[in-house]
mmCIF file of N, CA and C in Angstrom:
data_model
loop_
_atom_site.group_PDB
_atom_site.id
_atom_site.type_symbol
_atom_site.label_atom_id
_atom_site.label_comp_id
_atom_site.label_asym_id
_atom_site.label_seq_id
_atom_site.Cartn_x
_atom_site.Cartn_y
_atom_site.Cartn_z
ATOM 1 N N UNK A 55 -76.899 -30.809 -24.605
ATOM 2 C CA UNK A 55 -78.046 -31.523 -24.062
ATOM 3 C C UNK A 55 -77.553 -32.762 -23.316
ATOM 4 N N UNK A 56 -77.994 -32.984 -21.580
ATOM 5 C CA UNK A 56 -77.444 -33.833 -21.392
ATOM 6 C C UNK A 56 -78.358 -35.183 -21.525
ATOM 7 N N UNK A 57 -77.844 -36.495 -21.314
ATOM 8 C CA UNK A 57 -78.440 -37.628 -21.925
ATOM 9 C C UNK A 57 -78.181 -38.305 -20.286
ATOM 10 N N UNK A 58 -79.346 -38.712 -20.212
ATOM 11 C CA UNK A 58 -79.363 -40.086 -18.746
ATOM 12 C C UNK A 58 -79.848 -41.315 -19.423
ATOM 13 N N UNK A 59 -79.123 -42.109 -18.839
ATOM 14 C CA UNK A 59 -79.132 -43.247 -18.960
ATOM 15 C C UNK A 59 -79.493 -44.368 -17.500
ATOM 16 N N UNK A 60 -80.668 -44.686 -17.917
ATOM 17 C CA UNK A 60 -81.084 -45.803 -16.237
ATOM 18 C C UNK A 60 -81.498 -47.455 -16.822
ATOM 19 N N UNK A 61 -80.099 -47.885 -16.132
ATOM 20 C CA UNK A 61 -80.097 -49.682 -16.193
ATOM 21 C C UNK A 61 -81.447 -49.804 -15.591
ATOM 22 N N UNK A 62 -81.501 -51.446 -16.157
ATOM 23 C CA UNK A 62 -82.206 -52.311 -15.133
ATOM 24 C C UNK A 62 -82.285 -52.697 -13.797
ATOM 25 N N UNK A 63 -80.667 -53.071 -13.488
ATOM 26 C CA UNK A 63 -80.039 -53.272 -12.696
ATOM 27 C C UNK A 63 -78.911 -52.690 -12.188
ATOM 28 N N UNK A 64 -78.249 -52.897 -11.226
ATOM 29 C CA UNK A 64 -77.142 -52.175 -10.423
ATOM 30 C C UNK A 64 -75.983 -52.791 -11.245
ATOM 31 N N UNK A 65 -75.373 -51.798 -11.408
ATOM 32 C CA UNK A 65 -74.075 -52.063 -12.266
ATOM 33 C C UNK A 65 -72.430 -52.986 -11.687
ATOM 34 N N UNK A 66 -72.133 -53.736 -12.163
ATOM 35 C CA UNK A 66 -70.933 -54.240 -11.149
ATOM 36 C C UNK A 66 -69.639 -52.924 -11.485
ATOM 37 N N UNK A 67 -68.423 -52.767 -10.591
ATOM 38 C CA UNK A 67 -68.019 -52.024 -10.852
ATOM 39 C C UNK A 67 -66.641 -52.239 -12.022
ATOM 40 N N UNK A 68 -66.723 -53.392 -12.666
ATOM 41 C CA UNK A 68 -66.167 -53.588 -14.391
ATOM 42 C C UNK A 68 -67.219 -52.959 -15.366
ATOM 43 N N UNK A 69 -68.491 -53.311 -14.825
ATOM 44 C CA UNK A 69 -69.272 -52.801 -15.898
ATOM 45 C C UNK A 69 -69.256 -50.871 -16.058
ATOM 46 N N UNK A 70 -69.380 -50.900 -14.499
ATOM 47 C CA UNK A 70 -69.612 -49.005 -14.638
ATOM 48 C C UNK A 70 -68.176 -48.345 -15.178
ATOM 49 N N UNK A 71 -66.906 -49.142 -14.890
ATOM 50 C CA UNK A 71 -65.595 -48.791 -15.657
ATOM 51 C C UNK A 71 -65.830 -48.868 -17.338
ATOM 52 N N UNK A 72 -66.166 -50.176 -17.413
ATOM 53 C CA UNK A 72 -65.891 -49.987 -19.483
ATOM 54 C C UNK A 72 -67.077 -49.006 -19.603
ATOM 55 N N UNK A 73 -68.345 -48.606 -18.806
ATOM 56 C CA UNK A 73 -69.091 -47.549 -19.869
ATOM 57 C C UNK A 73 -68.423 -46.154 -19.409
ATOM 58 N N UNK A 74 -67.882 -46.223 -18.387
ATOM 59 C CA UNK A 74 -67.110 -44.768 -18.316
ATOM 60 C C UNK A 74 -65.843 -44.258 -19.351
ATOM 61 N N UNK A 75 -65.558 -45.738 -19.855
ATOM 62 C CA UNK A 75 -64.256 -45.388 -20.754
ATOM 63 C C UNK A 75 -64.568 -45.615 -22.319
ATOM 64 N N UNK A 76 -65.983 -46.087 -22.773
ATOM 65 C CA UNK A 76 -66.658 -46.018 -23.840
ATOM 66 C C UNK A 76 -67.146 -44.654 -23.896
ATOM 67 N N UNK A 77 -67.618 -44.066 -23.075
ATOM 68 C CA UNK A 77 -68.300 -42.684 -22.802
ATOM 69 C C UNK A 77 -67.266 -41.664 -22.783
ATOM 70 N N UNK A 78 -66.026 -41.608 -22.511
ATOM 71 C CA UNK A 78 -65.406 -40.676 -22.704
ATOM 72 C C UNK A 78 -64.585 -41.265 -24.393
ATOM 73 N N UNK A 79 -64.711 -42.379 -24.758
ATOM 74 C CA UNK A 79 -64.134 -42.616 -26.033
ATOM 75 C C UNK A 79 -64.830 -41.855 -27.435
ATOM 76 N N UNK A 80 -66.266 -41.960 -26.716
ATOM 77 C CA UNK A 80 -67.160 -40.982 -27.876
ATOM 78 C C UNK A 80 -67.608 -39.641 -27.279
ATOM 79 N N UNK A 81 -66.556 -38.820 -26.963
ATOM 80 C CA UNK A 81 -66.381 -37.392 -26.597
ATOM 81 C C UNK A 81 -68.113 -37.395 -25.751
ATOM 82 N N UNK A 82 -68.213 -37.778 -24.273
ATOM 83 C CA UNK A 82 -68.399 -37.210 -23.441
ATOM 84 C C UNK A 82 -68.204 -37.792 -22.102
ATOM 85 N N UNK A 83 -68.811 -37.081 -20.885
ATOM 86 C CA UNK A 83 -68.306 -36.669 -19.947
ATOM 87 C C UNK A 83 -69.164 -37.385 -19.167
ATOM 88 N N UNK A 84 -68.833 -38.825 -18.298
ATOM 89 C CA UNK A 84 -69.743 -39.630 -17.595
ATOM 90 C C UNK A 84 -70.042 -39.775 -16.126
ATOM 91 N N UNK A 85 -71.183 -39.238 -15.107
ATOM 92 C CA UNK A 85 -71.321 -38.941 -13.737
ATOM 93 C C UNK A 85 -72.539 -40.318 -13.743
ATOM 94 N N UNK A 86 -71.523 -40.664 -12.772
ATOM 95 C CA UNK A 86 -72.853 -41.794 -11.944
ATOM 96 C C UNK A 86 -73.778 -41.435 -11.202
ATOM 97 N N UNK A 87 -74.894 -41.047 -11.164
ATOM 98 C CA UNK A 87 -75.590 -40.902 -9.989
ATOM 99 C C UNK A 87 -75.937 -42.051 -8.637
ATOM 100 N N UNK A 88 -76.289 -43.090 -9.215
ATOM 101 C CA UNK A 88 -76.241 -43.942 -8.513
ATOM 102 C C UNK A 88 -75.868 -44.974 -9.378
ATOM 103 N N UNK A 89 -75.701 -46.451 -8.493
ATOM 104 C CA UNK A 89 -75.297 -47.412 -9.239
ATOM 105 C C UNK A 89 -75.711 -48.252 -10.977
ATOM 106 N N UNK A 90 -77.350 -47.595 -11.207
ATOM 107 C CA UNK A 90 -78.032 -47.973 -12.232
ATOM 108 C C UNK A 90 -78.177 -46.559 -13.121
ATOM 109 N N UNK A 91 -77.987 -45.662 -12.825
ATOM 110 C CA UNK A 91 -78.049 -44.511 -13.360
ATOM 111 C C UNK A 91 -77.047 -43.346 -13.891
ATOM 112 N N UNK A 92 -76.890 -43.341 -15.338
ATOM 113 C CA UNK A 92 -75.543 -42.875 -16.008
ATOM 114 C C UNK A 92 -76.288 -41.470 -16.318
ATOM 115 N N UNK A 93 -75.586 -40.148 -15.874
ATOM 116 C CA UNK A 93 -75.801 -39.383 -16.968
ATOM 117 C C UNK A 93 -74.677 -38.960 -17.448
ATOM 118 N N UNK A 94 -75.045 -38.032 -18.777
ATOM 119 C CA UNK A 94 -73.661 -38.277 -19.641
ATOM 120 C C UNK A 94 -73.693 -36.446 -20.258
ATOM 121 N N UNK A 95 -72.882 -35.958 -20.086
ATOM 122 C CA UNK A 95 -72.408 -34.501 -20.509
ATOM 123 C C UNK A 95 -71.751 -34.301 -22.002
ATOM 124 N N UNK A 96 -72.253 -34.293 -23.186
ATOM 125 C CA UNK A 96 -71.957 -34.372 -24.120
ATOM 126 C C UNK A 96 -70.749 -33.272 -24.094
ATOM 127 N N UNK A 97 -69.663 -33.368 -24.854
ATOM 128 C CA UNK A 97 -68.676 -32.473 -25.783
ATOM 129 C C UNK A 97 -68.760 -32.270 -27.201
ATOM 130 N N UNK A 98 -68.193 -31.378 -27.385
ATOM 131 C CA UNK A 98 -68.172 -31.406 -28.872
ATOM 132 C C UNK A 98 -67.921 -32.456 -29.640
ATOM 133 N N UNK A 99 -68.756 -32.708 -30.565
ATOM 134 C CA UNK A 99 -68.318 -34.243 -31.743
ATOM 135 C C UNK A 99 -69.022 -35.435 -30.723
ATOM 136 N N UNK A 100 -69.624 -35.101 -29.401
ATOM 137 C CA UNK A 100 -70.118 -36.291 -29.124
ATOM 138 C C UNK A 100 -71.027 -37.124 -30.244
ATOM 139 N N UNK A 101 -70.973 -38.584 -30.000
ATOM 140 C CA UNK A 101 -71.460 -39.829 -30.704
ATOM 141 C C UNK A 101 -72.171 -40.630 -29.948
ATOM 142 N N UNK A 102 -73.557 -40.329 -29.865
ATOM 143 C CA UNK A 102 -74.073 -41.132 -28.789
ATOM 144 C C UNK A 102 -75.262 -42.404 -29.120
ATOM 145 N N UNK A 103 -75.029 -42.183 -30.894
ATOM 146 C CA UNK A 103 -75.324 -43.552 -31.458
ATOM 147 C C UNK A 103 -74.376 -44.420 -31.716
ATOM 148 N N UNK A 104 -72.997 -44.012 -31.775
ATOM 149 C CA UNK A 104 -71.911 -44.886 -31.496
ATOM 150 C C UNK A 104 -71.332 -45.597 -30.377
ATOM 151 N N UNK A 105 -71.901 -44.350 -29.538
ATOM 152 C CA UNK A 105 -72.715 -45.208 -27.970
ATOM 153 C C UNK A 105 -72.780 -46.550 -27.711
ATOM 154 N N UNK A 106 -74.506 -45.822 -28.448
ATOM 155 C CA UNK A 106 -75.777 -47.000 -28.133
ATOM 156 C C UNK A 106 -75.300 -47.950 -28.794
ATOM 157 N N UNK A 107 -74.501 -48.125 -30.260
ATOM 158 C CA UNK A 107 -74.416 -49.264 -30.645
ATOM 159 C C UNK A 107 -73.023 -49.789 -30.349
ATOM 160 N N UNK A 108 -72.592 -49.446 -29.513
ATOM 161 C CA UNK A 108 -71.325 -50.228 -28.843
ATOM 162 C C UNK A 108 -71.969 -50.701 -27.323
ATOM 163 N N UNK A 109 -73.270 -50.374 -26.620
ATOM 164 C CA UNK A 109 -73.864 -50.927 -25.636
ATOM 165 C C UNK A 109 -74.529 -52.207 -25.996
ATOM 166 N N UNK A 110 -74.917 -52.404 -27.514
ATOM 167 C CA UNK A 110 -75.700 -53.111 -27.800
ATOM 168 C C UNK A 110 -75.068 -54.771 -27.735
#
């Protein structure tokens, strides 16, 4: 099941790096659509409340 994710705002490109490398840290697979908009391709063992609470 895939999971989107839409900021508030436009992402700087440090920010869209650490969630791309948090997102592949909890087994999945991260496509930008546009600058405010993450979707995310789960893998096996994905953690996407370990995610949310590392966004928090």
């Amino acid at each position: 099941m895939m999971m989107d994710v839409v900021f508030k705002r436009d992402l700087t490109t440090e920010e869209s790096e650490k969630l791309r490398q948090l997102t592949g840290f909890y087994r999945g697979t991260p496509i930008f659509k546009t600058k405010r908009h993450l979707e995310i391709i789960p893998k096996k063992n994905f953690s996407s409340e370990q995610l949310k609470k590392s966004l928090d």
